[in-house]
């Protein structure tokens, strides 16, 4: 794809003005860093950082049938969501493979907001639309989706911009932005708040392991919000942060990255994310395949690891060995800025992937010892 | 970007400082800024013989690993061990303490194939 074919978020010009290095990512021109990945990473771990997440997709599903239909499309149980709450969930194919991981919020009694990955937005929407049409034409009672109550599926991705504001000082910063008296949403809650004459959605969610919020607004309000946040965030040491820091932060927490850790060839159980799958639901796409995986045990498992010695950092696609047998492949790796140590995640054969097991990572033909760890790789020290 | 006048340069962003029969080699200010935070350096082995443009060291940032090339044919006679403990020297002092290796050159005429500061400045403009 040529540069010209890449989309710009409503904040693109602000990134350029701030001197960001821009890279193509998932069809968008995105800032990978402003001052430096380590610097931005530390801003989020110690103060607060702001990320442009306008490239992510937003769908609205609305109507009397919305909840029951979504429950047939997504792995987690939408029925458990109180109004105003969100949950992490998966969109699977029939083989149980992951099309996307996303957050679904119940923003009204019969209205849901899905926030999906940029790289998968079009594919997700096409998948949902196809199943909505097919399912409904199959009719009742048991040929297809049994609920034929009306619902609408709308792709709002182009209308919305968004930012993630993450870091231990986010609570103070939130009050500076929205007013002393304004209550923060609870973890996984989404609220509508007024901001400088417009309405924004604020969710207490994130992808960094720090306390944080994600704010969604109309695309034409994006620049105002971004600049106001940077200005009001100054006393809190706010820094604009790029995709580079987003990746090192999520990797330290072992949060999966779609396209690296998750793919249509991997299912949530292999990825160690079975918690977000409700197999007690009678019907959802991929359920039968997951039941089989659960029964037989996954062949491979996604595990975090830490290098034993100081040395070259692990990288995606490096081979993983145990006693000279190749047992898997690294999906993501880096030198963790928080630990100043090489860490990563890898799919390895389930029989070998026990916590505490010794493995070797092959780097440029040489083997470097590592140890399989528990999630997360980075824990905040109790201070 | 700092491009000192008294050094020679390669297309692949190494700088070269002539020291008699030897050359000292590192990466330019521009290169370190593009690579960003250097977190690991794999130094060349002592006495290794290398041809011009042969990859003999690796500099790794948080994001990626990049090859470093021998600018001319020669033999490695020194490698900067200080980078093993403090790879960030490459970012902080690319032309000073952040040097990577010293080559004993086979043929001083080979240096004519390298760029001067002005030509390198044009390249990175």
Coordinates of C-alpha atoms in Angstrom, one line a residue:
Chain A
X1 CA 0.0 0.0 0.0
X2 CA 1.4 3.4 -0.9
X3 CA 1.7 6.2 1.6
X4 CA -1.0 8.1 -0.2
X5 CA -3.5 5.4 0.4
X6 CA -3.0 5.6 4.2
X7 CA -5.6 7.5 6.2
X8 CA -4.9 10.4 8.5
X9 CA -6.6 10.6 11.9
X10 CA -8.1 14.0 12.8
X11 CA -5.0 14.5 15.0
X12 CA -2.5 13.8 12.2
X13 CA -1.4 17.5 11.8
X14 CA -0.9 17.8 15.6
X15 CA 1.4 14.9 15.6
X16 CA 3.5 16.4 12.7
X17 CA 3.5 19.7 14.5
X18 CA 4.8 18.0 17.7
X19 CA 7.7 16.5 15.7
X20 CA 6.4 12.9 15.8
X21 CA 7.9 10.2 13.7
X22 CA 5.1 9.0 11.5
X23 CA 4.7 5.4 10.3
X24 CA 2.1 3.5 8.4
X25 CA 0.1 1.3 10.7
X26 CA -3.0 -0.7 9.9
X27 CA -3.8 1.5 6.9
X28 CA -3.3 4.7 9.0
X29 CA -0.4 7.2 9.3
X30 CA 0.3 7.1 13.0
X31 CA 2.9 8.6 15.4
X32 CA 5.4 5.9 16.5
X33 CA 7.1 8.3 18.9
X34 CA 7.6 11.9 19.7
X35 CA 10.5 12.3 22.1
X36 CA 11.5 8.6 22.4
X37 CA 9.9 5.3 23.2
X38 CA 11.6 4.9 26.6
X39 CA 10.9 8.5 27.6
X40 CA 7.2 8.1 26.7
X41 CA 7.0 4.7 28.3
X42 CA 8.3 6.2 31.6
X43 CA 5.8 9.1 31.4
X44 CA 3.0 6.6 31.4
X45 CA 4.5 4.5 34.2
X46 CA 5.3 7.6 36.4
X47 CA 3.0 10.4 35.4
X48 CA 0.5 10.4 32.5
X49 CA 0.6 10.0 28.8
X50 CA -1.8 10.6 26.0
X51 CA -2.2 8.4 22.9
X52 CA -4.1 9.0 19.7
X53 CA -6.4 6.0 19.2
X54 CA -8.6 7.6 16.5
X55 CA -7.6 4.8 14.2
X56 CA -9.7 2.4 16.2
X57 CA -13.1 1.5 14.8
X58 CA -16.5 2.1 16.5
X59 CA -19.7 0.3 15.7
X60 CA -23.2 0.9 17.2
X61 CA -25.6 -2.0 17.6
X62 CA -29.0 -0.8 18.6
X63 CA -32.5 -2.2 19.0
X64 CA -34.6 -4.7 20.9
X65 CA -32.6 -7.6 19.5
X66 CA -29.2 -6.1 20.0
X67 CA -28.2 -7.9 23.2
X68 CA -29.2 -11.4 22.1
X69 CA -27.7 -11.0 18.7
X70 CA -24.4 -9.7 20.0
X71 CA -24.3 -12.7 22.3
X72 CA -24.3 -15.0 19.3
X73 CA -21.4 -13.1 17.7
X74 CA -19.2 -12.4 20.7
X75 CA -17.5 -14.8 23.2
X76 CA -18.1 -12.9 26.5
X77 CA -21.6 -12.6 28.0
X78 CA -23.2 -9.3 26.9
X79 CA -26.2 -10.2 29.1
X80 CA -24.0 -9.5 32.2
X81 CA -23.4 -5.9 31.2
X82 CA -25.2 -3.3 33.2
X83 CA -26.0 -0.1 31.3
X84 CA -22.9 2.0 31.1
X85 CA -20.5 -0.9 31.5
X86 CA -18.0 -2.5 29.1
X87 CA -16.3 -5.9 28.7
X88 CA -13.4 -7.3 26.8
X89 CA -14.5 -9.9 24.3
X90 CA -13.7 -11.7 21.0
X91 CA -15.2 -12.0 17.6
X92 CA -14.4 -15.5 16.4
X93 CA -14.7 -17.5 13.1
X94 CA -16.3 -20.9 13.1
X95 CA -13.0 -22.6 13.8
X96 CA -12.7 -20.6 17.0
X97 CA -10.0 -18.4 15.5
X98 CA -9.8 -14.8 16.5
X99 CA -11.0 -12.3 14.0
X100 CA -10.7 -9.5 16.5
X101 CA -10.5 -8.7 20.2
X102 CA -12.6 -5.7 21.2
X103 CA -14.5 -3.9 24.0
X104 CA -18.2 -3.9 23.9
X105 CA -19.9 -1.2 26.0
X106 CA -23.6 -1.1 26.8
X107 CA -24.2 2.6 26.3
X108 CA -28.0 2.4 26.6
X109 CA -30.7 0.0 27.5
X110 CA -30.7 -1.5 24.0
X111 CA -27.7 0.2 22.6
X112 CA -24.1 -1.1 22.4
X113 CA -20.8 0.5 21.3
X114 CA -18.1 -1.8 20.0
X115 CA -14.5 -0.5 19.9
X116 CA -12.4 -2.6 17.5
X117 CA -8.9 -2.7 16.2
X118 CA -8.0 -0.4 13.3
X119 CA -6.5 -3.2 11.2
X120 CA -9.7 -5.2 11.5
X121 CA -12.4 -2.6 11.3
X122 CA -13.6 -3.3 7.8
X123 CA -13.3 -7.0 8.2
X124 CA -15.2 -7.0 11.5
X125 CA -18.0 -4.9 10.0
X126 CA -18.3 -7.0 6.9
X127 CA -18.4 -10.2 9.1
X128 CA -21.1 -8.7 11.4
X129 CA -23.2 -7.4 8.6
X130 CA -23.0 -10.7 6.7
X131 CA -24.1 -12.7 9.8
X132 CA -26.8 -10.2 10.6
X133 CA -28.3 -10.6 7.1
X134 CA -27.9 -14.4 6.9
X135 CA -29.0 -15.0 10.4
X136 CA -32.2 -13.0 10.0
X137 CA -33.1 -14.6 6.7
X138 CA -32.7 -18.0 8.3
X139 CA -35.6 -17.1 10.5
X140 CA -37.0 -18.7 13.7
X141 CA -37.0 -20.8 15.8
X142 CA -33.8 -22.7 15.5
X143 CA -32.5 -22.4 12.0
X144 CA -30.5 -19.3 12.7
X145 CA -30.4 -16.7 15.4
X146 CA -33.5 -17.3 17.3
X147 CA -34.2 -13.7 18.1
X148 CA -35.7 -11.8 15.2
X149 CA -36.3 -8.6 17.2
X150 CA -35.2 -5.5 15.2
X151 CA -31.8 -4.1 15.4
X152 CA -29.4 -1.8 13.5
X153 CA -25.7 -2.2 13.0
X154 CA -23.9 1.1 12.1
X155 CA -20.2 1.7 11.4
X156 CA -19.3 5.0 13.0
X157 CA -15.6 4.6 12.7
X158 CA -15.1 7.6 10.4
X159 CA -17.2 9.9 12.7
X160 CA -15.2 9.3 15.9
X161 CA -11.8 10.3 17.2
X162 CA -10.3 9.1 20.4
X163 CA -7.5 9.3 22.9
X164 CA -6.2 7.1 25.6
X165 CA -4.9 9.0 28.7
X166 CA -2.9 6.6 30.9
X167 CA -0.8 6.8 34.0
X168 CA -0.9 7.0 37.8
X169 CA -1.7 10.7 37.8
X170 CA -4.8 10.3 35.6
X171 CA -7.3 10.8 38.4
X172 CA -5.9 14.3 39.3
X173 CA -5.6 15.0 35.6
X174 CA -9.2 14.0 34.9
X175 CA -10.4 16.4 37.6
X176 CA -8.4 19.2 36.0
X177 CA -10.0 18.4 32.7
X178 CA -13.6 17.8 33.6
X179 CA -13.9 19.7 36.9
X180 CA -13.3 18.9 40.6
X181 CA -16.9 17.8 41.1
X182 CA -17.1 15.3 38.2
X183 CA -16.9 11.7 39.2
X184 CA -14.6 9.4 37.4
X185 CA -16.2 6.4 35.8
X186 CA -15.6 3.1 37.5
X187 CA -13.3 0.5 36.0
X188 CA -14.8 -0.6 32.6
X189 CA -17.6 2.0 32.9
X190 CA -18.3 4.5 30.2
X191 CA -20.0 7.9 30.8
X192 CA -21.0 10.9 28.7
X193 CA -19.5 14.1 29.9
X194 CA -19.6 17.7 28.8
X195 CA -16.3 19.2 27.7
X196 CA -15.9 22.8 26.4
X197 CA -19.4 22.8 25.0
X198 CA -19.4 19.4 23.4
X199 CA -20.2 15.9 24.7
X200 CA -17.5 13.2 24.9
X201 CA -17.6 9.6 26.0
X202 CA -15.1 8.7 28.8
X203 CA -14.4 5.1 29.6
X204 CA -12.1 3.8 32.4
X205 CA -10.2 1.4 30.2
X206 CA -6.7 1.1 28.7
X207 CA -3.9 -1.0 27.3
X208 CA -1.0 0.0 29.5
X209 CA -1.5 -1.6 32.9
X210 CA -1.8 1.8 34.5
X211 CA -5.0 3.5 35.7
X212 CA -6.4 5.4 32.7
X213 CA -9.3 6.5 30.6
X214 CA -10.2 6.4 26.9
X215 CA -12.1 9.4 25.6
X216 CA -14.1 9.3 22.3
X217 CA -15.4 12.4 20.6
X218 CA -16.6 13.6 17.3
X219 CA -13.8 13.7 14.8
X220 CA -14.2 17.5 14.4
X221 CA -13.7 18.0 18.2
X222 CA -10.5 16.0 18.2
X223 CA -8.0 18.8 17.8
X224 CA -9.6 20.9 20.5
X225 CA -9.7 18.1 23.0
X226 CA -6.1 17.0 22.2
X227 CA -4.7 20.5 22.7
X228 CA -6.7 21.2 25.8
X229 CA -5.5 17.9 27.3
X230 CA -1.9 18.7 26.6
X231 CA -2.2 22.2 28.0
X232 CA -4.1 21.2 31.2
X233 CA -1.8 18.2 31.6
X234 CA 1.3 20.2 31.9
X235 CA 1.3 20.3 35.7
X236 CA 1.0 16.5 35.7
X237 CA 3.9 16.0 33.3
X238 CA 1.8 14.8 30.5
X239 CA 3.5 13.6 27.3
X240 CA 2.1 12.6 23.9
X241 CA 3.0 9.0 23.4
X242 CA 3.2 6.9 20.2
X243 CA 2.7 3.4 19.1
X244 CA 6.2 2.4 20.2
X245 CA 5.5 3.1 23.9
X246 CA 2.0 1.6 23.5
X247 CA 3.6 -1.6 22.4
X248 CA 6.3 -1.8 25.2
X249 CA 3.7 -0.9 27.8
X250 CA 1.2 -3.6 26.7
X251 CA 3.9 -6.2 26.3
X252 CA 5.1 -5.7 30.0
X253 CA 1.5 -6.4 31.0
X254 CA 1.1 -9.3 28.5
X255 CA -1.9 -7.7 26.9
X256 CA -2.2 -9.4 23.5
X257 CA -1.7 -7.5 20.2
X258 CA -4.0 -8.5 17.4
X259 CA -1.9 -9.6 14.4
X260 CA 1.0 -10.7 16.6
X261 CA -0.5 -12.7 19.5
X262 CA -4.0 -13.1 18.1
X263 CA -5.0 -14.2 14.6
X264 CA -7.6 -16.3 12.8
X265 CA -5.3 -19.3 13.4
X266 CA -5.3 -18.8 17.2
X267 CA -8.2 -19.2 19.6
X268 CA -8.7 -17.4 23.0
X269 CA -7.9 -20.6 25.0
X270 CA -4.5 -21.0 23.3
X271 CA -4.0 -17.3 23.9
X272 CA -4.6 -17.8 27.7
X273 CA -7.7 -15.6 27.5
X274 CA -10.4 -18.2 28.2
X275 CA -11.7 -15.9 31.0
X276 CA -13.3 -13.7 28.3
X277 CA -15.2 -16.6 26.8
X278 CA -18.5 -17.7 28.3
X279 CA -19.0 -21.3 27.2
X280 CA -22.2 -21.6 29.2
X281 CA -23.9 -19.4 26.6
X282 CA -25.9 -21.8 24.4
X283 CA -24.7 -20.4 21.1
X284 CA -22.0 -18.2 19.7
X285 CA -19.8 -18.5 16.6
X286 CA -16.7 -20.6 17.4
X287 CA -18.3 -22.2 20.5
X288 CA -18.1 -25.8 19.3
X289 CA -14.4 -25.4 18.3
X290 CA -13.6 -23.9 21.7
X291 CA -15.4 -26.7 23.5
X292 CA -13.1 -29.2 21.6
X293 CA -10.0 -27.2 22.5
X294 CA -11.1 -27.1 26.1
X295 CA -11.8 -30.9 26.1
X296 CA -8.5 -31.9 24.5
X297 CA -6.4 -29.1 25.8
X298 CA -4.7 -26.6 23.5
X299 CA -1.9 -27.8 21.4
X300 CA 0.1 -24.6 21.9
X301 CA -0.1 -21.9 24.5
X302 CA 0.8 -18.2 24.6
X303 CA 3.3 -17.7 27.4
X304 CA 5.3 -14.8 28.7
X305 CA 9.0 -15.2 29.2
X306 CA 12.0 -13.3 30.6
X307 CA 15.6 -13.6 29.4
X308 CA 17.9 -15.2 32.0
X309 CA 20.8 -12.9 31.3
X310 CA 21.5 -9.5 29.9
X311 CA 21.8 -9.8 26.2
X312 CA 20.1 -9.1 22.9
X313 CA 16.3 -8.4 23.3
X314 CA 13.9 -11.1 21.9
X315 CA 12.0 -10.2 18.8
X316 CA 8.9 -11.5 16.9
X317 CA 9.5 -14.8 15.0
X318 CA 12.6 -15.9 16.9
X319 CA 12.5 -19.6 17.5
X320 CA 12.0 -21.1 20.9
X321 CA 13.8 -24.2 22.0
X322 CA 13.8 -26.6 24.9
X323 CA 16.6 -29.1 25.2
X324 CA 17.4 -28.6 21.5
X325 CA 13.9 -29.3 20.4
X326 CA 12.1 -26.4 18.7
X327 CA 8.9 -25.9 20.7
X328 CA 7.6 -22.6 19.3
X329 CA 8.0 -19.0 18.2
X330 CA 8.2 -15.6 19.7
X331 CA 5.2 -13.3 18.9
X332 CA 6.4 -10.1 20.6
X333 CA 9.6 -9.1 22.4
X334 CA 11.6 -6.1 23.5
X335 CA 13.9 -4.7 26.1
X336 CA 11.3 -3.8 28.8
X337 CA 11.9 -0.2 29.7
X338 CA 10.5 -0.7 33.2
X339 CA 12.6 -3.8 33.9
X340 CA 15.5 -2.9 31.7
X341 CA 15.5 -6.5 30.7
X342 CA 14.6 -8.6 27.7
X343 CA 11.0 -10.0 27.8
X344 CA 8.5 -11.4 25.4
X345 CA 5.7 -13.7 24.6
X346 CA 5.7 -16.8 22.6
X347 CA 3.5 -19.6 21.4
X348 CA 5.0 -22.9 22.6
X349 CA 3.7 -26.5 22.7
X350 CA 1.5 -26.8 25.7
X351 CA 3.4 -29.7 27.1
X352 CA 6.5 -27.5 27.4
X353 CA 4.9 -24.2 28.4
X354 CA 4.9 -24.6 32.2
X355 CA 5.6 -21.6 34.4
X356 CA 9.2 -21.7 35.5
X357 CA 10.3 -23.9 32.6
X358 CA 13.7 -23.1 31.1
X359 CA 13.6 -22.3 27.4
X360 CA 16.1 -21.0 24.9
X361 CA 15.5 -18.1 22.4
X362 CA 17.5 -18.4 19.2
X363 CA 18.9 -15.1 18.2
X364 CA 21.0 -14.9 15.1
X365 CA 21.9 -18.6 15.3
X366 CA 22.8 -18.5 19.0
X367 CA 20.7 -19.7 21.9
X368 CA 20.0 -17.5 24.9
X369 CA 18.4 -18.9 28.0
X370 CA 15.0 -17.6 29.2
X371 CA 12.4 -18.6 31.7
X372 CA 8.6 -18.9 31.3
X373 CA 6.9 -16.5 33.7
X374 CA 3.5 -15.7 35.1
X375 CA 1.5 -12.8 33.7
X376 CA 2.1 -9.9 34.0
X377 CA 5.9 -9.5 33.3
X378 CA 5.9 -6.2 35.0
X379 CA 4.2 -5.6 38.4
X380 CA 4.0 -2.1 40.0
X381 CA 6.1 -2.1 43.1
X382 CA 3.9 -1.5 46.2
X383 CA 4.8 2.1 46.9
Chain B
X1 CA 22.0 17.0 12.8
X2 CA 25.6 17.1 13.7
X3 CA 27.9 16.0 10.8
X4 CA 31.5 16.8 11.7
X5 CA 33.7 18.1 8.9
X6 CA 36.7 16.0 9.7
X7 CA 35.1 12.6 9.3
X8 CA 34.2 10.4 6.4
X9 CA 30.8 8.7 5.9
X10 CA 29.0 5.8 4.3
X11 CA 25.6 5.6 2.7
X12 CA 24.6 3.3 5.5
X13 CA 25.3 6.0 8.1
X14 CA 28.6 4.9 9.6
X15 CA 31.2 7.6 10.3
X16 CA 34.9 6.9 9.8
X17 CA 37.8 8.5 11.5
X18 CA 41.3 7.9 10.0
X19 CA 43.9 7.1 12.7
X20 CA 47.1 6.3 10.7
X21 CA 46.7 2.7 9.4
X22 CA 43.4 2.3 11.2
X23 CA 39.9 3.7 11.1
X24 CA 37.6 4.2 14.0
X25 CA 33.9 3.6 13.1
X26 CA 30.6 4.5 14.7
X27 CA 27.1 5.5 13.6
X28 CA 26.2 9.1 12.8
X29 CA 24.1 11.4 14.9
X30 CA 21.4 11.1 12.2
X31 CA 21.5 7.3 12.5
X32 CA 21.2 7.2 16.3
X33 CA 18.3 9.6 16.2
X34 CA 16.5 7.4 13.6
X35 CA 17.2 4.3 15.6
X36 CA 16.2 5.9 18.9
X37 CA 17.1 4.4 22.3
X38 CA 19.9 1.9 21.7
X39 CA 19.5 -1.0 24.1
X40 CA 22.0 -3.6 22.9
X41 CA 25.1 -3.7 20.8
X42 CA 26.6 -6.9 19.3
X43 CA 30.3 -6.0 18.8
X44 CA 32.4 -7.6 16.1
X45 CA 34.9 -10.4 17.1
X46 CA 38.5 -9.4 17.4
X47 CA 40.7 -10.2 14.4
X48 CA 37.7 -10.7 12.2
X49 CA 38.4 -9.9 8.6
X50 CA 35.7 -8.1 6.8
X51 CA 35.0 -6.8 3.3
X52 CA 33.6 -3.4 2.6
X53 CA 29.9 -3.3 3.2
X54 CA 29.9 -6.5 5.1
X55 CA 27.7 -6.5 8.2
X56 CA 29.9 -7.0 11.3
X57 CA 28.0 -5.5 14.2
X58 CA 24.4 -5.1 15.3
X59 CA 22.8 -2.2 17.1
X60 CA 19.4 -2.9 18.6
X61 CA 16.9 -0.2 19.7
X62 CA 13.7 -0.9 21.6
X63 CA 11.9 -1.5 18.3
X64 CA 14.4 -3.2 15.9
X65 CA 17.8 -4.6 15.2
X66 CA 20.1 -2.9 12.6
X67 CA 23.2 -4.1 10.9
X68 CA 26.4 -2.0 11.1
X69 CA 28.8 -2.4 8.1
X70 CA 32.6 -2.4 7.7
X71 CA 33.1 0.8 5.6
X72 CA 36.3 -0.6 3.9
X73 CA 38.1 -4.0 3.8
X74 CA 40.1 -4.6 6.9
X75 CA 40.6 -6.5 10.2
X76 CA 38.9 -5.7 13.5
X77 CA 41.6 -4.7 16.1
X78 CA 39.4 -3.1 18.7
X79 CA 35.8 -3.1 19.8
X80 CA 34.2 -0.7 22.2
X81 CA 33.5 -2.9 25.3
X82 CA 32.0 0.1 27.1
X83 CA 28.9 -0.3 24.9
X84 CA 28.1 -3.7 26.4
X85 CA 27.4 -2.0 29.8
X86 CA 26.1 1.2 28.4
X87 CA 24.7 1.0 24.9
X88 CA 23.1 4.4 25.3
X89 CA 26.5 5.9 24.7
X90 CA 25.7 5.6 21.0
X91 CA 22.7 8.0 21.5
X92 CA 24.5 10.4 23.8
X93 CA 27.9 10.6 22.2
X94 CA 27.7 9.1 18.7
X95 CA 31.0 10.6 17.6
X96 CA 32.8 10.2 20.9
X97 CA 32.4 7.4 23.6
X98 CA 29.8 5.8 21.3
X99 CA 32.3 4.6 18.7
X100 CA 31.8 0.9 17.9
X101 CA 35.0 -0.7 16.4
X102 CA 38.5 0.0 15.0
X103 CA 39.6 -1.6 11.7
X104 CA 43.1 -2.0 10.5
X105 CA 42.6 -1.1 6.8
X106 CA 44.0 -3.3 4.0
X107 CA 44.4 -0.5 1.5
X108 CA 44.2 3.2 2.3
X109 CA 43.0 3.9 -1.2
X110 CA 39.7 2.4 -0.3
X111 CA 38.9 5.4 1.8
X112 CA 38.4 7.3 -1.4
X113 CA 35.1 5.5 -1.9
X114 CA 33.6 7.1 1.2
X115 CA 31.6 10.3 1.4
X116 CA 32.9 13.5 2.8
X117 CA 30.7 15.5 5.3
X118 CA 29.2 17.6 2.6
X119 CA 28.1 14.6 0.5
X120 CA 26.7 12.9 3.6
X121 CA 24.8 16.1 4.6
X122 CA 23.2 16.1 1.2
X123 CA 22.2 12.5 1.6
X124 CA 20.3 13.0 4.9
X125 CA 18.7 16.3 3.9

